[in-house]
CSV table of C-alpha atoms in Angstrom, one decimal:
chain,number,residue,atom,x,y,z
A,16,MET,CA,-12.5,-150.3,102.1
A,17,PHE,CA,-11.0,-146.9,101.6
A,18,GLN,CA,-10.7,-144.5,104.5
A,19,HIS,CA,-9.3,-141.4,102.7
A,20,CYS,CA,-10.3,-139.7,99.5
A,21,LEU,CA,-8.5,-137.1,97.4
A,22,ILE,CA,-10.6,-135.0,95.1
A,23,CYS,CA,-8.9,-132.7,92.6
A,24,THR,CA,-11.1,-129.7,91.7
A,25,ASP,CA,-11.1,-126.0,91.2
A,26,PHE,CA,-14.5,-125.8,93.0
A,27,SER,CA,-16.3,-124.9,89.8
A,28,ASP,CA,-17.4,-128.3,88.7
A,29,GLY,CA,-20.5,-128.9,90.8
A,30,LEU,CA,-19.4,-129.8,94.3
A,31,TYR,CA,-23.0,-129.4,95.3
A,32,ARG,CA,-23.6,-132.9,93.6
A,33,LEU,CA,-20.8,-134.4,95.8
A,34,VAL,CA,-22.5,-133.1,99.0
A,35,GLU,CA,-25.5,-135.4,98.2
A,36,PHE,CA,-23.2,-138.5,98.4
A,37,VAL,CA,-21.2,-137.6,101.5
A,38,PRO,CA,-23.5,-139.5,103.9
A,39,SER,CA,-23.2,-142.6,101.7
A,40,LEU,CA,-19.4,-142.3,101.5
A,41,ALA,CA,-19.3,-142.0,105.3
A,42,ALA,CA,-21.5,-145.1,105.7
A,43,GLY,CA,-19.1,-147.0,103.5
A,44,GLY,CA,-16.2,-146.2,105.8
A,45,LEU,CA,-14.7,-143.0,104.4
A,46,LYS,CA,-13.2,-141.0,107.2
A,47,LYS,CA,-11.4,-138.1,105.4
A,48,ILE,CA,-12.1,-136.2,102.2
A,49,ILE,CA,-9.2,-133.9,101.0
A,50,PHE,CA,-9.7,-131.3,98.3
């Protein structure tokens, strides 16, 4: 599906929650996360 992901943030909105989903995103084929 998607290989790259762009996340717009100021790092104050709970990135700790995103960390929980990184393994699932990688398993789905995501190769690059850009902040």
